């Protein structure tokens, strides 16, 4: 089997590796601390003997560089483009809230889910990101500026809502979640992390076991199969009833509220009937509906509902006892939506 990237490895895997290299076990602890807690490269591990650094330096390592950053004048949101070792670009975003900073990370280069409103999927799936690459993106942002006083951390919360479908890259995503929440590593609480899926129901039960305290967000975007299959091809594989029943299992087993994302698309899923049908289907589930103003994607014909109509739609849900809010738009001046920035940069480079 191909050797894993050093920064994708669990501590016990590093112990095995270093023992096999004839090194004492405590070296593995040092290496793991450098990699996972500090986000260091092998050259920076100054308490290791030079010959060991040379040997480790020759091993696979997930390198990620910040290619460019765009800072929103409206709210300080920073959009990052990361350059991967093979030349691919992926996006990440850092948003500041009162309670801390939330980083949005990508899990794949491109996406094969084909949602009709999303820019990330326009060119299909290029490849999965490794756990080490996801860790390296978090560390790159963590090191890219001052840490706010008191918090001791620049990245305090994480959402896996960038390009890609996390449950379509399940093993790497779960490995990443285990690494970033490890007390001996970055030590982020599972409770500060959300994973968003378009509804790959076959992985939800595994997810409940592997990451029971991580918030699950489900991109529902429609109240029935007719509308959902039109805008989300994944619905032909997993029907809305299956998606909702997986969401129920998550809420019941974990005791956590499941989040439904619902991007309001004018004339498609924002009617009174849609609100009524959605409320009936979600009634009794420990859930919250996050209404998202659809970001217009140049290549897509769909347009978002107006702000006023979004409020009306929210009112219809609230009246039926469904908890709902409209997501605050962040970074709308810097191509906030999935895949948009990367496309702009690539298209500009091609011009
Ligand atoms: N593949 C995962 C996570 C990535 S997308 C998923 O589908 O959930 C993160 C969220 O942004 C999803 O809810 C997705 O449907 C939504 N999204 C994609 N394009 C959008 C757009 N143009 N406007 C608003 N939301 C969008």
Coordinates of C-alpha atoms and ligand atoms in Angstrom, one line a residue:
X1 CA 0.0 0.0 0.0
X2 CA 1.1 3.5 -0.8
X3 CA 2.7 5.3 2.2
X4 CA 0.3 7.9 3.8
X5 CA 1.3 11.5 3.9
X6 CA 2.9 12.2 7.3
X7 CA 0.4 14.9 8.2
X8 CA -2.5 12.5 7.4
X9 CA -1.3 10.0 10.0
X10 CA -2.8 9.2 13.4
X11 CA -0.4 9.1 16.3
X12 CA -0.4 5.3 16.5
X13 CA 0.5 5.1 12.8
X14 CA 3.4 7.5 13.3
X15 CA 4.6 5.4 16.3
X16 CA 4.6 2.3 14.1
X17 CA 6.4 4.1 11.3
X18 CA 9.1 5.6 13.6
X19 CA 9.7 2.2 15.4
X20 CA 10.1 0.6 12.0
X21 CA 12.8 3.2 11.2
X22 CA 14.6 2.2 14.4
X23 CA 13.7 5.4 16.3
X24 CA 12.5 5.5 19.9
X25 CA 8.7 5.9 20.5
X26 CA 8.9 9.3 22.0
X27 CA 10.1 10.7 18.6
X28 CA 6.7 9.9 17.2
X29 CA 5.1 12.0 19.9
X30 CA 7.3 14.9 18.9
X31 CA 6.7 14.5 15.2
X32 CA 2.9 14.3 15.8
X33 CA 2.9 17.4 18.0
X34 CA 4.8 19.4 15.3
X35 CA 2.5 18.2 12.6
X36 CA -0.9 18.3 14.2
X37 CA -0.6 20.9 17.0
X38 CA 1.8 23.3 15.3
X39 CA 1.2 22.7 11.6
X40 CA 5.0 22.6 11.1
X41 CA 6.9 21.3 8.1
X42 CA 9.6 18.6 8.7
X43 CA 12.4 21.2 8.3
X44 CA 10.9 23.1 11.2
X45 CA 11.1 20.2 13.6
X46 CA 14.2 21.5 15.3
X47 CA 14.3 19.2 18.2
X48 CA 14.8 16.2 15.9
X49 CA 18.2 15.0 14.8
X50 CA 19.1 16.2 11.3
X51 CA 19.4 12.7 9.8
X52 CA 15.9 11.9 11.0
X53 CA 14.6 15.1 9.6
X54 CA 16.2 14.2 6.3
X55 CA 14.5 10.8 6.2
X56 CA 11.1 12.2 7.2
X57 CA 11.6 15.0 4.7
X58 CA 11.7 12.4 1.9
X59 CA 8.4 11.0 2.8
X60 CA 5.0 12.0 1.4
X61 CA 3.6 15.2 3.0
X62 CA 0.5 17.2 2.1
X63 CA 1.7 20.6 1.1
X64 CA -0.8 23.5 0.8
X65 CA 0.1 27.1 0.0
X66 CA -2.0 30.1 0.2
X67 CA -2.3 31.1 -3.5
X68 CA -4.3 34.3 -2.9
X69 CA -6.7 35.9 -0.4
X70 CA -9.6 38.3 -0.8
X71 CA -10.8 40.4 2.1
X72 CA -14.4 41.5 2.1
X73 CA -14.8 45.3 2.7
X74 CA -18.3 44.6 4.0
X75 CA -17.6 42.3 6.9
X76 CA -13.9 41.3 7.0
X77 CA -14.6 37.8 5.6
X78 CA -11.4 36.4 4.0
X79 CA -11.7 34.1 1.1
X80 CA -8.6 31.9 0.5
X81 CA -7.5 30.1 -2.6
X82 CA -5.1 27.3 -1.7
X83 CA -2.6 25.8 -4.2
X84 CA -2.1 22.1 -3.8
X85 CA 1.1 20.3 -4.8
X86 CA -0.4 19.0 -8.0
X87 CA -1.4 22.5 -9.1
X88 CA -5.1 22.2 -8.3
X89 CA -6.7 25.1 -6.5
X90 CA -9.4 24.8 -3.8
X91 CA -11.2 27.4 -1.7
X92 CA -11.6 28.2 1.9
X93 CA -13.3 31.0 3.8
X94 CA -12.7 32.6 7.2
X95 CA -15.7 34.4 8.7
X96 CA -15.6 36.3 12.0
X97 CA -18.5 36.1 14.4
X98 CA -19.0 37.3 17.9
X99 CA -18.2 33.8 19.3
X100 CA -15.1 33.2 17.2
X101 CA -13.9 32.6 13.7
X102 CA -15.4 30.0 11.5
X103 CA -13.4 28.5 8.7
X104 CA -15.2 26.9 5.8
X105 CA -13.1 24.2 4.1
X106 CA -13.4 22.2 0.9
X107 CA -13.3 18.4 0.9
X108 CA -12.8 17.7 -2.8
X109 CA -11.4 19.4 -5.8
X110 CA -14.6 19.9 -7.8
X111 CA -17.7 17.7 -7.1
X112 CA -19.6 15.1 -8.9
X113 CA -23.0 15.7 -7.3
X114 CA -24.2 18.0 -10.1
X115 CA -26.5 20.4 -8.1
X116 CA -28.1 22.8 -10.6
X117 CA -27.3 25.9 -8.6
X118 CA -23.7 25.2 -7.6
X119 CA -20.5 26.3 -9.2
X120 CA -18.3 23.7 -7.6
X121 CA -19.7 20.9 -9.7
X122 CA -19.5 22.6 -13.1
X123 CA -16.4 20.6 -14.1
X124 CA -17.2 17.5 -12.2
X125 CA -15.0 15.8 -9.6
X126 CA -11.2 16.2 -10.1
X127 CA -10.1 14.4 -6.9
X128 CA -10.5 13.9 -3.2
X129 CA -8.6 15.9 -0.7
X130 CA -6.5 14.0 1.8
X131 CA -6.9 14.4 5.5
X132 CA -3.4 16.0 5.6
X133 CA -4.5 18.6 3.0
X134 CA -7.5 19.5 5.0
X135 CA -5.4 19.8 8.1
X136 CA -2.8 21.9 6.2
X137 CA -5.5 24.3 5.0
X138 CA -6.6 24.9 8.6
X139 CA -3.0 25.4 9.8
X140 CA -2.3 27.7 6.9
X141 CA -5.2 30.0 7.9
X142 CA -4.3 29.6 11.6
X143 CA -0.8 30.9 10.8
X144 CA -2.0 33.6 8.4
X145 CA -2.5 36.5 10.8
X146 CA -2.9 37.5 14.4
X147 CA -4.8 35.4 16.9
X148 CA -7.5 37.4 18.6
X149 CA -6.8 38.2 22.2
X150 CA -8.0 35.7 24.7
X151 CA -9.2 33.0 22.3
X152 CA -5.8 31.6 21.7
X153 CA -7.0 30.4 18.3
X154 CA -7.6 32.0 15.0
X155 CA -9.8 29.1 13.7
X156 CA -12.3 28.3 16.4
X157 CA -15.1 26.7 14.4
X158 CA -15.2 24.7 11.2
X159 CA -17.8 24.0 8.6
X160 CA -17.2 21.5 5.8
X161 CA -19.2 23.4 3.3
X162 CA -16.6 24.4 0.6
X163 CA -16.3 22.6 -2.7
X164 CA -17.0 18.9 -2.7
X165 CA -19.3 16.4 -1.0
X166 CA -17.8 15.3 2.4
X167 CA -19.6 12.0 2.5
X168 CA -18.4 11.2 -1.0
X169 CA -14.8 11.4 0.4
X170 CA -15.8 9.6 3.6
X171 CA -12.6 8.0 4.8
X172 CA -10.5 11.1 4.4
X173 CA -13.1 13.4 6.0
X174 CA -13.5 11.1 9.0
X175 CA -9.7 10.8 9.4
X176 CA -9.5 14.6 9.2
X177 CA -12.2 15.0 11.8
X178 CA -10.4 12.6 14.1
X179 CA -7.1 14.4 13.7
X180 CA -8.4 17.9 14.2
X181 CA -10.4 16.9 17.3
X182 CA -7.5 15.0 18.9
X183 CA -6.6 16.4 22.3
X184 CA -2.9 15.9 21.5
X185 CA -3.2 17.7 18.2
X186 CA -5.2 20.7 17.1
X187 CA -7.8 19.8 19.8
X188 CA -10.9 21.4 18.3
X189 CA -14.1 20.3 19.9
X190 CA -16.4 18.2 17.8
X191 CA -19.2 20.5 18.9
X192 CA -17.6 23.3 17.0
X193 CA -17.7 21.5 13.7
X194 CA -20.5 21.1 11.1
X195 CA -20.5 18.8 8.1
X196 CA -22.8 19.5 5.2
X197 CA -24.1 16.8 2.9
X198 CA -26.3 16.8 -0.1
X199 CA -27.9 13.6 1.4
X200 CA -25.7 10.5 0.8
X201 CA -27.9 8.5 3.1
X202 CA -25.8 5.4 2.9
X203 CA -23.1 7.1 4.9
X204 CA -25.1 8.8 7.6
X205 CA -25.2 5.9 10.0
X206 CA -21.4 5.5 9.8
X207 CA -21.1 9.2 10.3
X208 CA -23.3 9.0 13.5
X209 CA -20.9 6.4 14.9
X210 CA -17.7 8.1 13.7
X211 CA -18.5 11.7 14.6
X212 CA -21.4 11.7 17.1
X213 CA -20.9 15.2 18.3
X214 CA -20.4 16.9 14.9
X215 CA -23.4 18.8 13.6
X216 CA -24.9 17.4 10.5
X217 CA -26.3 19.8 8.0
X218 CA -28.4 18.4 5.1
X219 CA -28.8 20.3 1.9
X220 CA -32.5 19.7 1.4
X221 CA -33.5 22.6 -0.9
X222 CA -36.9 21.2 -1.8
X223 CA -40.0 19.8 -0.1
X224 CA -40.6 16.9 -2.5
X225 CA -39.0 14.5 -5.0
X226 CA -40.3 16.4 -8.1
X227 CA -38.6 19.6 -7.2
X228 CA -35.5 18.1 -5.6
X229 CA -34.7 15.7 -8.5
X230 CA -34.9 18.7 -10.8
X231 CA -32.2 20.6 -9.0
X232 CA -30.3 17.9 -7.2
X233 CA -29.5 14.7 -9.2
X234 CA -28.5 12.9 -6.0
X235 CA -32.2 12.8 -5.3
X236 CA -32.7 10.1 -8.0
X237 CA -30.5 7.9 -5.8
X238 CA -31.7 8.8 -2.4
X239 CA -35.3 10.0 -2.3
X240 CA -36.4 12.8 0.0
X241 CA -38.2 10.3 2.4
X242 CA -34.9 8.5 2.9
X243 CA -33.0 11.7 3.5
X244 CA -35.5 12.8 6.1
X245 CA -35.5 9.5 7.8
X246 CA -31.7 9.5 7.9
X247 CA -31.9 13.0 9.4
X248 CA -34.3 11.7 12.1
X249 CA -31.9 8.9 13.0
X250 CA -29.1 11.4 13.4
X251 CA -31.3 13.6 15.6
X252 CA -32.6 10.7 17.7
X253 CA -29.4 8.9 18.2
X254 CA -27.1 11.8 18.8
X255 CA -29.6 14.0 20.6
X256 CA -28.4 16.9 18.4
X257 CA -30.5 19.1 16.3
X258 CA -30.1 18.4 12.6
X259 CA -29.8 21.4 10.3
X260 CA -31.6 21.5 6.9
X261 CA -30.2 23.9 4.4
X262 CA -32.7 25.4 2.0
X263 CA -31.5 27.8 -0.7
X264 CA -34.5 29.8 -1.9
X265 CA -34.8 29.8 -5.6
X266 CA -37.4 32.1 -7.1
X267 CA -40.4 30.3 -8.5
X268 CA -38.8 26.9 -7.9
X269 CA -38.9 26.0 -4.2
X270 CA -40.1 29.3 -2.5
X271 CA -43.9 29.0 -2.9
X272 CA -46.5 28.9 -0.2
X273 CA -47.2 25.2 -1.1
X274 CA -43.6 24.4 -0.8
X275 CA -43.4 25.9 2.7
X276 CA -46.5 24.0 3.7
X277 CA -45.2 20.7 2.4
X278 CA -41.8 21.2 4.0
X279 CA -43.4 22.0 7.4
X280 CA -45.5 18.8 7.3
X281 CA -42.5 16.7 6.4
X282 CA -40.2 18.2 9.1
X283 CA -42.8 18.4 11.8
X284 CA -41.7 16.5 15.0
X285 CA -38.0 16.3 14.0
X286 CA -35.5 18.0 16.3
X287 CA -34.3 20.3 13.5
X288 CA -33.7 23.8 12.2
X289 CA -34.1 25.2 8.7
X290 CA -31.3 27.4 7.5
X291 CA -32.7 29.5 4.7
X292 CA -29.9 30.6 2.3
X293 CA -30.2 33.4 -0.1
X294 CA -29.2 31.8 -3.4
X295 CA -25.9 33.2 -4.6
X296 CA -26.3 33.8 -8.3
X297 CA -23.8 31.7 -10.3
X298 CA -23.1 33.2 -13.7
X299 CA -23.2 29.9 -15.5
X300 CA -26.6 28.9 -14.0
X301 CA -30.0 30.2 -15.0
X302 CA -31.6 30.1 -11.5
X303 CA -32.1 33.2 -9.4
X304 CA -32.6 33.7 -5.7
X305 CA -35.8 34.8 -4.0
X306 CA -35.8 38.4 -2.9
X307 CA -34.9 39.3 0.7
X308 CA -38.5 40.2 1.4
X309 CA -39.8 37.0 0.0
X310 CA -37.3 35.0 2.1
X311 CA -38.8 36.6 5.2
X312 CA -42.3 35.7 4.1
X313 CA -41.2 32.1 3.5
X314 CA -39.6 32.0 6.9
X315 CA -42.8 33.2 8.4
X316 CA -44.7 30.4 6.8
X317 CA -42.4 27.9 8.4
X318 CA -42.4 29.6 11.8
X319 CA -46.2 29.7 11.8
X320 CA -46.2 25.9 11.5
X321 CA -43.8 25.4 14.4
X322 CA -40.6 24.8 12.3
X323 CA -37.6 26.6 13.6
X324 CA -36.0 28.7 10.8
X325 CA -33.6 31.6 10.2
X326 CA -32.2 33.3 7.2
X327 CA -28.5 32.8 6.9
X328 CA -26.6 36.1 7.1
X329 CA -24.7 36.7 3.9
X330 CA -21.0 36.9 4.4
X331 CA -18.4 38.1 1.9
X332 CA -21.0 38.7 -0.9
X333 CA -18.5 41.1 -2.5
X334 CA -15.8 38.4 -2.8
X335 CA -17.7 35.6 -4.6
X336 CA -18.9 33.9 -1.4
X337 CA -20.6 30.9 -3.0
X338 CA -19.1 27.5 -3.6
X339 CA -16.7 27.3 -6.4
X340 CA -17.2 30.9 -7.6
X341 CA -13.9 32.4 -6.7
X342 CA -11.9 29.5 -8.0
X343 CA -13.7 29.7 -11.3
X344 CA -13.2 33.5 -11.6
X345 CA -9.5 33.1 -10.9
X346 CA -9.0 30.2 -13.3
X347 CA -11.0 32.0 -16.0
X348 CA -9.0 35.2 -15.5
X349 CA -5.8 33.2 -15.8
X350 CA -7.1 31.7 -19.0
X351 CA -8.0 35.1 -20.5
Ligands
LIG1 N1 -21.7 19.0 -0.8 C1 -22.2 19.5 0.4 C2 -21.3 20.7 1.0 C3 -20.9 21.8 0.0 S1 -22.0 23.0 -0.5 C4 -23.6 19.8 0.4 O1 -24.2 19.7 -0.7 O2 -24.2 20.1 1.4 C5 -22.5 23.9 0.9 C6 -23.9 24.5 0.8 O3 -23.9 25.5 -0.2 C7 -24.9 23.4 0.4 O4 -26.1 23.6 1.1 C8 -25.1 23.8 -1.1 O5 -26.4 23.3 -1.5 C9 -25.1 25.3 -1.0 N2 -24.9 26.0 -2.3 C10 -24.2 25.6 -3.4 N3 -24.3 26.6 -4.3 C11 -25.0 27.6 -3.8 C12 -25.5 28.9 -4.3 N4 -25.2 29.2 -5.6 N5 -26.2 29.6 -3.5 C13 -26.5 29.3 -2.2 N6 -26.1 28.1 -1.7 C14 -25.4 27.3 -2.5

